[in-house]
PDB file of C-alpha atoms in Angstrom:
ATOM      1  CA  UNK A   1     125.033 251.422 107.318  1.00 65.00           C
ATOM      2  CA  UNK A   2     126.182 248.350 108.595  1.00 60.00           C
ATOM      3  CA  UNK A   3     126.477 247.074 112.134  1.00 60.00           C
ATOM      4  CA  UNK A   4     128.782 244.344 113.924  1.00 56.00           C
ATOM      5  CA  UNK A   5     128.477 243.083 116.806  1.00 54.00           C
ATOM      6  CA  UNK A   6     132.240 242.652 118.633  1.00 47.00           C
ATOM      7  CA  UNK A   7     133.339 238.534 118.162  1.00 48.00           C
ATOM      8  CA  UNK A   8     136.144 238.553 120.851  1.00 46.00           C
ATOM      9  CA  UNK A   9     135.705 239.070 124.641  1.00 46.00           C
ATOM     10  CA  UNK A  10     138.300 241.781 124.799  1.00 48.00           C
ATOM     11  CA  UNK A  11     137.117 243.262 128.344  1.00 47.00           C
ATOM     12  CA  UNK A  12     139.559 246.641 127.355  1.00 50.00           C
ATOM     13  CA  UNK A  13     137.931 247.247 124.284  1.00 45.00           C
ATOM     14  CA  UNK A  14     134.339 245.304 124.252  1.00 55.00           C
ATOM     15  CA  UNK A  15     132.055 248.670 125.128  1.00 81.00           C
ATOM     16  CA  UNK A  16     134.090 250.727 122.976  1.00 95.00           C
ATOM     17  CA  UNK A  17     132.017 251.364 119.907  1.00 96.00           C
ATOM     18  CA  UNK A  18     133.031 253.237 116.814  1.00 98.00           C
ATOM     19  CA  UNK A  19     132.190 254.540 113.554  1.00 98.00           C
ATOM     20  CA  UNK A  20     134.395 254.516 110.803  1.00 98.00           C
ATOM     21  CA  UNK A  21     133.448 256.743 107.729  1.00 98.00           C
ATOM     22  CA  UNK A  22     135.093 255.737 104.430  1.00 97.00           C
ATOM     23  CA  UNK A  23     134.037 255.997 101.207  1.00 95.00           C
ATOM     24  CA  UNK A  24     135.826 252.742  99.804  1.00 94.00           C
ATOM     25  CA  UNK A  25     134.216 249.273 100.665  1.00 94.00           C
ATOM     26  CA  UNK A  26     137.651 247.682 100.533  1.00 93.00           C
ATOM     27  CA  UNK A  27     138.842 249.694 103.148  1.00 93.00           C
ATOM     28  CA  UNK A  28     135.693 249.389 105.079  1.00 95.00           C
ATOM     29  CA  UNK A  29     135.744 245.625 105.369  1.00 93.00           C
ATOM     30  CA  UNK A  30     139.454 245.812 106.024  1.00 92.00           C
ATOM     31  CA  UNK A  31     138.982 248.070 109.109  1.00 94.00           C
ATOM     32  CA  UNK A  32     135.476 245.973 109.812  1.00 95.00           C
ATOM     33  CA  UNK A  33     137.961 243.097 110.014  1.00 93.00           C
ATOM     34  CA  UNK A  34     141.113 244.455 111.363  1.00 92.00           C
ATOM     35  CA  UNK A  35     138.295 246.327 114.543  1.00 95.00           C
ATOM     36  CA  UNK A  36     135.712 243.128 115.132  1.00 95.00           C
ATOM     37  CA  UNK A  37     138.452 241.321 115.608  1.00 93.00           C
ATOM     38  CA  UNK A  38     140.220 243.289 118.514  1.00 93.00           C
ATOM     39  CA  UNK A  39     136.524 243.270 119.828  1.00 94.00           C
ATOM     40  CA  UNK A  40     135.347 246.484 119.074  1.00 96.00           C
ATOM     41  CA  UNK A  41     132.137 247.031 118.569  1.00 96.00           C
ATOM     42  CA  UNK A  42     131.873 248.596 114.245  1.00 97.00           C
ATOM     43  CA  UNK A  43     129.290 250.684 112.274  1.00 97.00           C
ATOM     44  CA  UNK A  44     129.955 252.324 109.232  1.00 98.00           C
ATOM     45  CA  UNK A  45     129.031 254.831 107.252  1.00 98.00           C
ATOM     46  CA  UNK A  46     130.189 255.653 103.563  1.00 97.00           C
ATOM     47  CA  UNK A  47     130.697 259.241 103.805  1.00 97.00           C
ATOM     48  CA  UNK A  48     130.283 262.068 105.311  1.00 97.00           C
ATOM     49  CA  UNK A  49     126.967 263.392 105.170  1.00 97.00           C
ATOM     50  CA  UNK A  50     125.508 259.251 105.944  1.00 98.00           C
ATOM     51  CA  UNK A  51     128.047 259.940 109.298  1.00 97.00           C
ATOM     52  CA  UNK A  52     126.079 262.514 109.817  1.00 96.00           C
ATOM     53  CA  UNK A  53     123.150 261.500 109.284  1.00 96.00           C
ATOM     54  CA  UNK A  54     123.282 258.700 111.456  1.00 96.00           C
ATOM     55  CA  UNK A  55     124.989 260.369 114.544  1.00 96.00           C
ATOM     56  CA  UNK A  56     121.945 262.833 114.610  1.00 93.00           C
ATOM     57  CA  UNK A  57     120.409 259.677 116.439  1.00 94.00           C
ATOM     58  CA  UNK A  58     122.695 257.725 117.381  1.00 94.00           C
ATOM     59  CA  UNK A  59     126.265 257.244 119.759  1.00 92.00           C
ATOM     60  CA  UNK A  60     129.438 255.959 119.414  1.00 95.00           C
ATOM     61  CA  UNK A  61     132.150 256.502 121.425  1.00 96.00           C
ATOM     62  CA  UNK A  62     135.322 257.417 118.750  1.00 97.00           C
ATOM     63  CA  UNK A  63     134.481 258.308 114.953  1.00 98.00           C
ATOM     64  CA  UNK A  64     137.533 257.220 112.615  1.00 98.00           C
ATOM     65  CA  UNK A  65     137.192 259.122 109.266  1.00 98.00           C
ATOM     66  CA  UNK A  66     138.557 259.018 105.978  1.00 97.00           C
ATOM     67  CA  UNK A  67     139.428 262.574 104.550  1.00 95.00           C
ATOM     68  CA  UNK A  68     138.619 262.529 100.527  1.00 92.00           C
ATOM     69  CA  UNK A  69     135.254 261.333 100.087  1.00 93.00           C
ATOM     70  CA  UNK A  70     132.319 262.331  98.390  1.00 91.00           C
ATOM     71  CA  UNK A  71     129.274 264.566  99.183  1.00 93.00           C
ATOM     72  CA  UNK A  72     130.959 265.512 103.037  1.00 96.00           C
ATOM     73  CA  UNK A  73     134.565 265.337 102.841  1.00 96.00           C
ATOM     74  CA  UNK A  74     136.286 264.597 106.470  1.00 97.00           C
ATOM     75  CA  UNK A  75     137.195 268.084 107.032  1.00 97.00           C
ATOM     76  CA  UNK A  76     133.507 269.095 106.042  1.00 97.00           C
ATOM     77  CA  UNK A  77     132.340 266.049 108.750  1.00 97.00           C
ATOM     78  CA  UNK A  78     134.631 267.339 111.600  1.00 98.00           C
ATOM     79  CA  UNK A  79     133.039 270.919 111.594  1.00 97.00           C
ATOM     80  CA  UNK A  80     130.046 270.139 111.547  1.00 96.00           C
ATOM     81  CA  UNK A  81     130.262 267.200 114.522  1.00 96.00           C
ATOM     82  CA  UNK A  82     132.010 270.286 116.114  1.00 96.00           C
ATOM     83  CA  UNK A  83     128.807 272.668 115.553  1.00 95.00           C
ATOM     84  CA  UNK A  84     126.739 270.053 117.685  1.00 91.00           C
ATOM     85  CA  UNK A  85     126.653 270.652 121.585  1.00 89.00           C
ATOM     86  CA  UNK A  86     126.076 266.429 121.059  1.00 90.00           C
ATOM     87  CA  UNK A  87     129.625 265.422 119.715  1.00 93.00           C
ATOM     88  CA  UNK A  88     131.461 268.817 120.410  1.00 92.00           C
ATOM     89  CA  UNK A  89     133.618 266.259 122.722  1.00 93.00           C
ATOM     90  CA  UNK A  90     133.456 263.063 121.026  1.00 95.00           C
ATOM     91  CA  UNK A  91     136.872 261.620 120.305  1.00 97.00           C
ATOM     92  CA  UNK A  92     137.614 261.945 116.178  1.00 98.00           C
ATOM     93  CA  UNK A  93     140.594 260.017 114.692  1.00 98.00           C
ATOM     94  CA  UNK A  94     141.664 261.062 110.704  1.00 97.00           C
ATOM     95  CA  UNK A  95     142.629 257.875 108.907  1.00 96.00           C
ATOM     96  CA  UNK A  96     143.695 258.639 105.702  1.00 94.00           C
ATOM     97  CA  UNK A  97     146.777 259.011 103.147  1.00 91.00           C
ATOM     98  CA  UNK A  98     147.187 262.566 102.777  1.00 88.00           C
ATOM     99  CA  UNK A  99     150.337 263.479 104.284  1.00 84.00           C
ATOM    100  CA  UNK A 100     151.170 266.897 104.073  1.00 89.00           C
ATOM    101  CA  UNK A 101     151.017 269.176 107.300  1.00 93.00           C
ATOM    102  CA  UNK A 102     148.847 272.122 105.783  1.00 95.00           C
ATOM    103  CA  UNK A 103     146.289 269.011 105.707  1.00 95.00           C
ATOM    104  CA  UNK A 104     147.209 267.902 109.336  1.00 96.00           C
ATOM    105  CA  UNK A 105     146.937 270.830 110.563  1.00 96.00           C
ATOM    106  CA  UNK A 106     143.374 271.918 109.175  1.00 97.00           C
ATOM    107  CA  UNK A 107     142.157 268.513 111.047  1.00 97.00           C
ATOM    108  CA  UNK A 108     143.425 269.892 113.854  1.00 96.00           C
ATOM    109  CA  UNK A 109     142.185 273.402 113.760  1.00 96.00           C
ATOM    110  CA  UNK A 110     138.611 271.868 112.859  1.00 96.00           C
ATOM    111  CA  UNK A 111     138.364 269.721 116.220  1.00 96.00           C
ATOM    112  CA  UNK A 112     140.162 266.049 115.153  1.00 97.00           C
ATOM    113  CA  UNK A 113     141.376 264.750 118.076  1.00 97.00           C
ATOM    114  CA  UNK A 114     144.196 262.722 116.170  1.00 96.00           C
ATOM    115  CA  UNK A 115     145.588 262.255 112.475  1.00 96.00           C
ATOM    116  CA  UNK A 116     146.800 258.475 111.311  1.00 94.00           C
ATOM    117  CA  UNK A 117     148.210 257.802 108.252  1.00 91.00           C
ATOM    118  CA  UNK A 118     147.120 255.121 105.605  1.00 88.00           C
ATOM    119  CA  UNK A 119     148.440 251.923 105.463  1.00 87.00           C
ATOM    120  CA  UNK A 120     147.782 251.344 108.745  1.00 88.00           C
ATOM    121  CA  UNK A 121     149.050 248.976 111.548  1.00 88.00           C
ATOM    122  CA  UNK A 122     145.832 247.356 113.342  1.00 90.00           C
ATOM    123  CA  UNK A 123     147.581 247.320 117.209  1.00 91.00           C
ATOM    124  CA  UNK A 124     148.804 250.830 117.065  1.00 92.00           C
ATOM    125  CA  UNK A 125     145.235 251.641 115.461  1.00 94.00           C
ATOM    126  CA  UNK A 126     143.481 249.916 118.231  1.00 95.00           C
ATOM    127  CA  UNK A 127     145.475 251.441 120.629  1.00 94.00           C
ATOM    128  CA  UNK A 128     144.758 255.050 119.450  1.00 96.00           C
ATOM    129  CA  UNK A 129     140.931 254.403 119.760  1.00 96.00           C
ATOM    130  CA  UNK A 130     141.230 252.837 123.198  1.00 95.00           C
ATOM    131  CA  UNK A 131     143.467 255.514 124.191  1.00 94.00           C
ATOM    132  CA  UNK A 132     140.662 258.440 122.944  1.00 95.00           C
ATOM    133  CA  UNK A 133     137.577 256.712 123.769  1.00 93.00           C
ATOM    134  CA  UNK A 134     138.150 256.597 128.332  1.00 73.00           C
TER     135      UNK A 134
ATOM    136  CA  UNK B   1     151.459 257.310  72.196  1.00 48.00           C
ATOM    137  CA  UNK B   2     152.934 260.864  71.229  1.00 49.00           C
ATOM    138  CA  UNK B   3     156.747 260.683  69.043  1.00 49.00           C
ATOM    139  CA  UNK B   4     159.134 262.855  70.244  1.00 47.00           C
ATOM    140  CA  UNK B   5     160.167 265.099  67.254  1.00 46.00           C
ATOM    141  CA  UNK B   6     162.498 268.727  66.681  1.00 48.00           C
ATOM    142  CA  UNK B   7     159.684 270.192  64.899  1.00 49.00           C
ATOM    143  CA  UNK B   8     156.713 269.666  67.449  1.00 52.00           C
ATOM    144  CA  UNK B   9     156.995 271.652  70.322  1.00 63.00           C
ATOM    145  CA  UNK B  10     154.731 268.474  72.112  1.00 75.00           C
ATOM    146  CA  UNK B  11     157.441 265.932  73.744  1.00 88.00           C
ATOM    147  CA  UNK B  12     157.047 262.881  75.400  1.00 94.00           C
ATOM    148  CA  UNK B  13     157.696 263.121  78.988  1.00 96.00           C
ATOM    149  CA  UNK B  14     158.561 259.614  80.523  1.00 96.00           C
ATOM    150  CA  UNK B  15     157.552 258.583  83.749  1.00 97.00           C
ATOM    151  CA  UNK B  16     158.851 255.165  85.673  1.00 97.00           C
ATOM    152  CA  UNK B  17     156.616 254.078  88.084  1.00 96.00           C
ATOM    153  CA  UNK B  18     158.553 252.206  90.656  1.00 94.00           C
ATOM    154  CA  UNK B  19     157.506 249.304  93.074  1.00 92.00           C
ATOM    155  CA  UNK B  20     155.063 251.105  96.019  1.00 91.00           C
ATOM    156  CA  UNK B  21     154.187 253.914  93.973  1.00 93.00           C
ATOM    157  CA  UNK B  22     151.038 255.939  92.722  1.00 95.00           C
ATOM    158  CA  UNK B  23     151.483 258.848  90.192  1.00 97.00           C
ATOM    159  CA  UNK B  24     148.935 260.790  88.251  1.00 98.00           C
ATOM    160  CA  UNK B  25     148.565 263.020  85.375  1.00 98.00           C
ATOM    161  CA  UNK B  26     146.389 264.876  83.338  1.00 98.00           C
ATOM    162  CA  UNK B  27     149.217 265.674  80.615  1.00 97.00           C
ATOM    163  CA  UNK B  28     149.270 264.115  77.090  1.00 96.00           C
ATOM    164  CA  UNK B  29     153.297 264.124  76.890  1.00 97.00           C
ATOM    165  CA  UNK B  30     153.142 262.071  79.739  1.00 98.00           C
ATOM    166  CA  UNK B  31     153.793 258.261  79.687  1.00 98.00           C
ATOM    167  CA  UNK B  32     154.201 256.078  82.779  1.00 98.00           C
ATOM    168  CA  UNK B  33     155.941 253.309  82.094  1.00 97.00           C
ATOM    169  CA  UNK B  34     157.452 250.101  84.675  1.00 97.00           C
ATOM    170  CA  UNK B  35     158.692 246.941  84.602  1.00 96.00           C
ATOM    171  CA  UNK B  36     156.507 244.033  85.905  1.00 96.00           C
ATOM    172  CA  UNK B  37     157.486 240.729  87.019  1.00 93.00           C
ATOM    173  CA  UNK B  38     155.458 239.287  90.085  1.00 92.00           C
ATOM    174  CA  UNK B  39     154.396 242.591  90.883  1.00 94.00           C
ATOM    175  CA  UNK B  40     150.748 244.505  89.552  1.00 95.00           C
ATOM    176  CA  UNK B  41     151.016 248.081  88.147  1.00 97.00           C
ATOM    177  CA  UNK B  42     146.851 248.966  88.099  1.00 98.00           C
ATOM    178  CA  UNK B  43     145.804 251.932  85.243  1.00 98.00           C
ATOM    179  CA  UNK B  44     143.323 253.999  85.478  1.00 98.00           C
ATOM    180  CA  UNK B  45     141.660 256.575  83.837  1.00 98.00           C
ATOM    181  CA  UNK B  46     138.696 258.988  83.327  1.00 98.00           C
ATOM    182  CA  UNK B  47     137.545 258.690  80.000  1.00 97.00           C
ATOM    183  CA  UNK B  48     135.672 262.643  80.243  1.00 98.00           C
ATOM    184  CA  UNK B  49     138.071 264.085  82.753  1.00 98.00           C
ATOM    185  CA  UNK B  50     141.346 262.850  80.754  1.00 98.00           C
ATOM    186  CA  UNK B  51     142.971 262.164  83.941  1.00 98.00           C
ATOM    187  CA  UNK B  52     144.822 258.871  84.510  1.00 98.00           C
ATOM    188  CA  UNK B  53     147.419 257.256  86.645  1.00 98.00           C
ATOM    189  CA  UNK B  54     149.045 254.117  87.560  1.00 98.00           C
ATOM    190  CA  UNK B  55     150.368 251.872  90.939  1.00 97.00           C
ATOM    191  CA  UNK B  56     153.159 249.231  91.428  1.00 96.00           C
ATOM    192  CA  UNK B  57     152.510 247.193  93.908  1.00 93.00           C
ATOM    193  CA  UNK B  58     154.472 243.510  95.353  1.00 90.00           C
ATOM    194  CA  UNK B  59     152.176 241.720  98.325  1.00 85.00           C
ATOM    195  CA  UNK B  60     153.941 239.835 100.030  1.00 66.00           C
ATOM    196  CA  UNK B  61     151.985 235.941 100.809  1.00 50.00           C
ATOM    197  CA  UNK B  62     150.244 236.776 104.393  1.00 46.00           C
ATOM    198  CA  UNK B  63     151.899 234.777 106.838  1.00 37.00           C
ATOM    199  CA  UNK B  64     149.156 235.143 109.523  1.00 40.00           C
ATOM    200  CA  UNK B  65     146.219 236.842 110.797  1.00 42.00           C
ATOM    201  CA  UNK B  66     147.708 240.154 111.887  1.00 44.00           C
ATOM    202  CA  UNK B  67     150.045 240.022 108.967  1.00 41.00           C
ATOM    203  CA  UNK B  68     147.568 239.437 106.146  1.00 40.00           C
ATOM    204  CA  UNK B  69     145.696 242.997 107.631  1.00 48.00           C
ATOM    205  CA  UNK B  70     148.838 244.675 107.434  1.00 53.00           C
ATOM    206  CA  UNK B  71     149.288 243.569 103.969  1.00 60.00           C
ATOM    207  CA  UNK B  72     146.283 243.981 103.232  1.00 66.00           C
ATOM    208  CA  UNK B  73     146.142 247.736 104.156  1.00 73.00           C
ATOM    209  CA  UNK B  74     149.445 248.192 102.056  1.00 80.00           C
ATOM    210  CA  UNK B  75     147.596 246.981  98.848  1.00 84.00           C
ATOM    211  CA  UNK B  76     144.426 249.596  99.632  1.00 88.00           C
ATOM    212  CA  UNK B  77     146.755 252.157 100.374  1.00 89.00           C
ATOM    213  CA  UNK B  78     148.635 252.101  97.237  1.00 92.00           C
ATOM    214  CA  UNK B  79     145.019 252.055  95.504  1.00 95.00           C
ATOM    215  CA  UNK B  80     143.677 254.684  96.943  1.00 94.00           C
ATOM    216  CA  UNK B  81     146.512 257.002  96.698  1.00 94.00           C
ATOM    217  CA  UNK B  82     146.377 256.756  93.284  1.00 97.00           C
ATOM    218  CA  UNK B  83     142.444 257.225  93.031  1.00 96.00           C
ATOM    219  CA  UNK B  84     142.720 260.168  94.869  1.00 94.00           C
ATOM    220  CA  UNK B  85     145.681 261.701  93.040  1.00 95.00           C
ATOM    221  CA  UNK B  86     143.295 261.048  90.057  1.00 97.00           C
ATOM    222  CA  UNK B  87     140.479 263.170  92.266  1.00 95.00           C
ATOM    223  CA  UNK B  88     142.677 266.172  92.719  1.00 93.00           C
ATOM    224  CA  UNK B  89     142.579 266.029  88.925  1.00 97.00           C
ATOM    225  CA  UNK B  90     139.527 266.355  88.681  1.00 96.00           C
ATOM    226  CA  UNK B  91     138.386 262.311  87.949  1.00 97.00           C
ATOM    227  CA  UNK B  92     135.705 261.283  88.671  1.00 95.00           C
ATOM    228  CA  UNK B  93     135.360 257.659  90.878  1.00 94.00           C
ATOM    229  CA  UNK B  94     132.267 256.801  89.414  1.00 94.00           C
ATOM    230  CA  UNK B  95     133.860 257.203  85.237  1.00 97.00           C
ATOM    231  CA  UNK B  96     137.176 255.233  86.192  1.00 98.00           C
ATOM    232  CA  UNK B  97     138.185 252.517  84.070  1.00 98.00           C
ATOM    233  CA  UNK B  98     140.609 250.138  84.885  1.00 98.00           C
ATOM    234  CA  UNK B  99     143.405 248.058  82.329  1.00 98.00           C
ATOM    235  CA  UNK B 100     145.326 245.273  84.995  1.00 98.00           C
ATOM    236  CA  UNK B 101     149.189 244.005  83.895  1.00 97.00           C
ATOM    237  CA  UNK B 102     151.503 241.719  85.768  1.00 96.00           C
ATOM    238  CA  UNK B 103     151.222 239.344  88.498  1.00 94.00           C
ATOM    239  CA  UNK B 104     153.468 236.920  87.141  1.00 94.00           C
ATOM    240  CA  UNK B 105     154.594 233.083  88.513  1.00 91.00           C
ATOM    241  CA  UNK B 106     157.959 233.653  87.199  1.00 84.00           C
ATOM    242  CA  UNK B 107     159.198 230.420  89.634  1.00 78.00           C
ATOM    243  CA  UNK B 108     157.505 227.353  91.417  1.00 72.00           C
ATOM    244  CA  UNK B 109     159.130 228.048  94.579  1.00 70.00           C
ATOM    245  CA  UNK B 110     157.028 231.627  94.965  1.00 62.00           C
ATOM    246  CA  UNK B 111     154.141 230.012  95.633  1.00 73.00           C
ATOM    247  CA  UNK B 112     152.266 232.154  93.285  1.00 85.00           C
ATOM    248  CA  UNK B 113     152.884 235.354  94.214  1.00 88.00           C
ATOM    249  CA  UNK B 114     151.878 237.033  91.117  1.00 91.00           C
ATOM    250  CA  UNK B 115     148.345 235.084  91.001  1.00 92.00           C
ATOM    251  CA  UNK B 116     147.596 236.586  94.705  1.00 90.00           C
ATOM    252  CA  UNK B 117     148.433 239.706  93.323  1.00 93.00           C
ATOM    253  CA  UNK B 118     146.637 239.530  90.680  1.00 94.00           C
ATOM    254  CA  UNK B 119     143.558 238.612  92.814  1.00 93.00           C
ATOM    255  CA  UNK B 120     144.003 241.236  94.835  1.00 93.00           C
ATOM    256  CA  UNK B 121     143.475 243.913  92.176  1.00 95.00           C
ATOM    257  CA  UNK B 122     140.640 242.093  90.846  1.00 96.00           C
ATOM    258  CA  UNK B 123     138.753 241.719  94.399  1.00 93.00           C
ATOM    259  CA  UNK B 124     139.496 245.594  94.885  1.00 94.00           C
ATOM    260  CA  UNK B 125     138.218 246.581  91.797  1.00 96.00           C
ATOM    261  CA  UNK B 126     135.183 244.367  92.242  1.00 96.00           C
ATOM    262  CA  UNK B 127     134.282 246.376  95.554  1.00 94.00           C
ATOM    263  CA  UNK B 128     134.587 249.671  94.446  1.00 95.00           C
ATOM    264  CA  UNK B 129     132.644 249.175  91.081  1.00 96.00           C
ATOM    265  CA  UNK B 130     135.676 250.393  89.548  1.00 97.00           C
ATOM    266  CA  UNK B 131     135.136 248.263  85.350  1.00 97.00           C
ATOM    267  CA  UNK B 132     138.082 246.380  84.207  1.00 97.00           C
ATOM    268  CA  UNK B 133     138.111 247.063  80.752  1.00 97.00           C
ATOM    269  CA  UNK B 134     141.374 244.867  79.955  1.00 97.00           C
ATOM    270  CA  UNK B 135     143.574 242.570  81.852  1.00 97.00           C
ATOM    271  CA  UNK B 136     146.672 240.513  81.349  1.00 97.00           C
ATOM    272  CA  UNK B 137     147.697 239.043  84.405  1.00 97.00           C
ATOM    273  CA  UNK B 138     149.587 235.706  85.169  1.00 94.00           C
ATOM    274  CA  UNK B 139     151.347 233.741  83.427  1.00 92.00           C
ATOM    275  CA  UNK B 140     154.882 233.348  83.690  1.00 91.00           C
ATOM    276  CA  UNK B 141     156.331 235.935  81.859  1.00 92.00           C
ATOM    277  CA  UNK B 142     157.560 239.376  83.001  1.00 94.00           C
ATOM    278  CA  UNK B 143     156.035 242.270  80.863  1.00 96.00           C
ATOM    279  CA  UNK B 144     157.365 245.878  80.077  1.00 97.00           C
ATOM    280  CA  UNK B 145     153.919 248.171  79.857  1.00 97.00           C
ATOM    281  CA  UNK B 146     153.249 252.357  78.717  1.00 98.00           C
ATOM    282  CA  UNK B 147     150.515 254.222  79.577  1.00 98.00           C
ATOM    283  CA  UNK B 148     149.352 257.192  78.345  1.00 98.00           C
ATOM    284  CA  UNK B 149     147.147 258.078  82.038  1.00 98.00           C
ATOM    285  CA  UNK B 150     145.490 261.019  78.986  1.00 97.00           C
ATOM    286  CA  UNK B 151     143.684 258.506  76.673  1.00 95.00           C
ATOM    287  CA  UNK B 152     143.970 255.252  78.607  1.00 96.00           C
ATOM    288  CA  UNK B 153     146.095 253.390  75.715  1.00 96.00           C
ATOM    289  CA  UNK B 154     148.932 250.651  76.789  1.00 97.00           C
ATOM    290  CA  UNK B 155     151.010 248.828  75.294  1.00 96.00           C
ATOM    291  CA  UNK B 156     152.660 246.152  76.742  1.00 95.00           C
ATOM    292  CA  UNK B 157     155.007 243.314  75.231  1.00 95.00           C
ATOM    293  CA  UNK B 158     156.545 240.384  77.205  1.00 93.00           C
ATOM    294  CA  UNK B 159     159.951 241.287  78.301  1.00 88.00           C
ATOM    295  CA  UNK B 160     162.301 238.449  77.579  1.00 77.00           C
ATOM    296  CA  UNK B 161     166.314 238.650  78.548  1.00 58.00           C
ATOM    297  CA  UNK B 162     166.070 242.176  80.092  1.00 57.00           C
ATOM    298  CA  UNK B 163     166.658 242.997  83.630  1.00 57.00           C
ATOM    299  CA  UNK B 164     163.596 242.439  85.563  1.00 63.00           C
ATOM    300  CA  UNK B 165     163.427 244.435  89.005  1.00 60.00           C
ATOM    301  CA  UNK B 166     163.954 242.032  91.730  1.00 59.00           C
ATOM    302  CA  UNK B 167     161.172 240.661  93.943  1.00 58.00           C
ATOM    303  CA  UNK B 168     160.848 242.902  96.885  1.00 56.00           C
ATOM    304  CA  UNK B 169     157.732 242.743  98.965  1.00 52.00           C
ATOM    305  CA  UNK B 170     157.121 244.712 101.502  1.00 51.00           C
ATOM    306  CA  UNK B 171     158.427 243.912 104.714  1.00 44.00           C
ATOM    307  CA  UNK B 172     155.494 244.874 107.078  1.00 42.00           C
ATOM    308  CA  UNK B 173     157.692 244.286 110.628  1.00 38.00           C
ATOM    309  CA  UNK B 174     159.557 247.221 109.322  1.00 36.00           C
ATOM    310  CA  UNK B 175     159.732 250.721 109.522  1.00 42.00           C
ATOM    311  CA  UNK B 176     157.826 251.192 105.947  1.00 43.00           C
ATOM    312  CA  UNK B 177     158.961 254.791 104.105  1.00 40.00           C
ATOM    313  CA  UNK B 178     156.421 256.380 102.163  1.00 45.00           C
ATOM    314  CA  UNK B 179     157.809 258.680 101.007  1.00 37.00           C
ATOM    315  CA  UNK B 180     157.919 262.598 101.678  1.00 35.00           C
ATOM    316  CA  UNK B 181     157.971 263.772 105.299  1.00 33.00           C
ATOM    317  CA  UNK B 182     155.923 261.148 105.967  1.00 36.00           C
ATOM    318  CA  UNK B 183     155.727 258.837 109.330  1.00 45.00           C
ATOM    319  CA  UNK B 184     156.262 255.229 109.448  1.00 58.00           C
ATOM    320  CA  UNK B 185     153.449 252.822 109.352  1.00 65.00           C
ATOM    321  CA  UNK B 186     150.074 253.809 110.699  1.00 77.00           C
ATOM    322  CA  UNK B 187     151.961 256.401 112.624  1.00 84.00           C
ATOM    323  CA  UNK B 188     149.635 257.894 115.373  1.00 90.00           C
ATOM    324  CA  UNK B 189     149.550 261.658 116.335  1.00 92.00           C
ATOM    325  CA  UNK B 190     147.397 262.583 119.014  1.00 93.00           C
ATOM    326  CA  UNK B 191     146.535 266.784 118.912  1.00 91.00           C
TER     327      UNK B 191
END
């Protein structure tokens, strides 16, 4: 689990704490750079299982998760979080290369808040995070 | 490479991997091919699952921080797409091996864009702990490669006097069709 403090003084997002969940080290680095430069506080987990364990004792404003991951995938993570009273209302955005409507509907039915297809656009991503966080 | 024969039931299935594409296969008949100038092709294979795949990308030279971020996201997208397609066919990321081709600096006026594309591939594989078993990168010549995804074998040769696809860096300021029914770059769909 890695933590990074916000580097920018952006009042609109300085309070927003995001947990990104992705098994790709490259994607984690890219997300950290994009989100911290926009003033977000970023926590990171490498798969759904690590995210679930961390969220058992920690709070974030938004969870941003990939779908295809080892151990516990994004669908499993969303389902597990929605079973918990602590995270029943937690905004969860999916960020994925998956493009099928079937997968998108599965995420929606599992309780996801939104669906974003990679490659991401930093401005659209940060706007979506701010929108669902408040 | 599997020869096509009138007496054999095994027939080669050729797939051309165009710029911006990533495909995977577990079919021993498949031969993936492409022609590379400044572009880079990543050939990944899992020798145990006998699954492989190829992507073909060209990243534009970053102009500023925001473009750099989006451009990096696009490169990562093609890498992740390739890996995910292989996972669906039974590959294991921990067993994947890579061969890299392309990234030629074909014109002095293009600020070594080939080397920058090669550097991106090397960095990605290093960060993801995927072993690079062979690379034929940079230089000044275009290449034609043929890849057998099942056994990971590649035949590469220098292209002389053949048409090389024109350089078309990703224009991240415009809509970026990803094929199929997908939306535009980074579209957000709130439920």
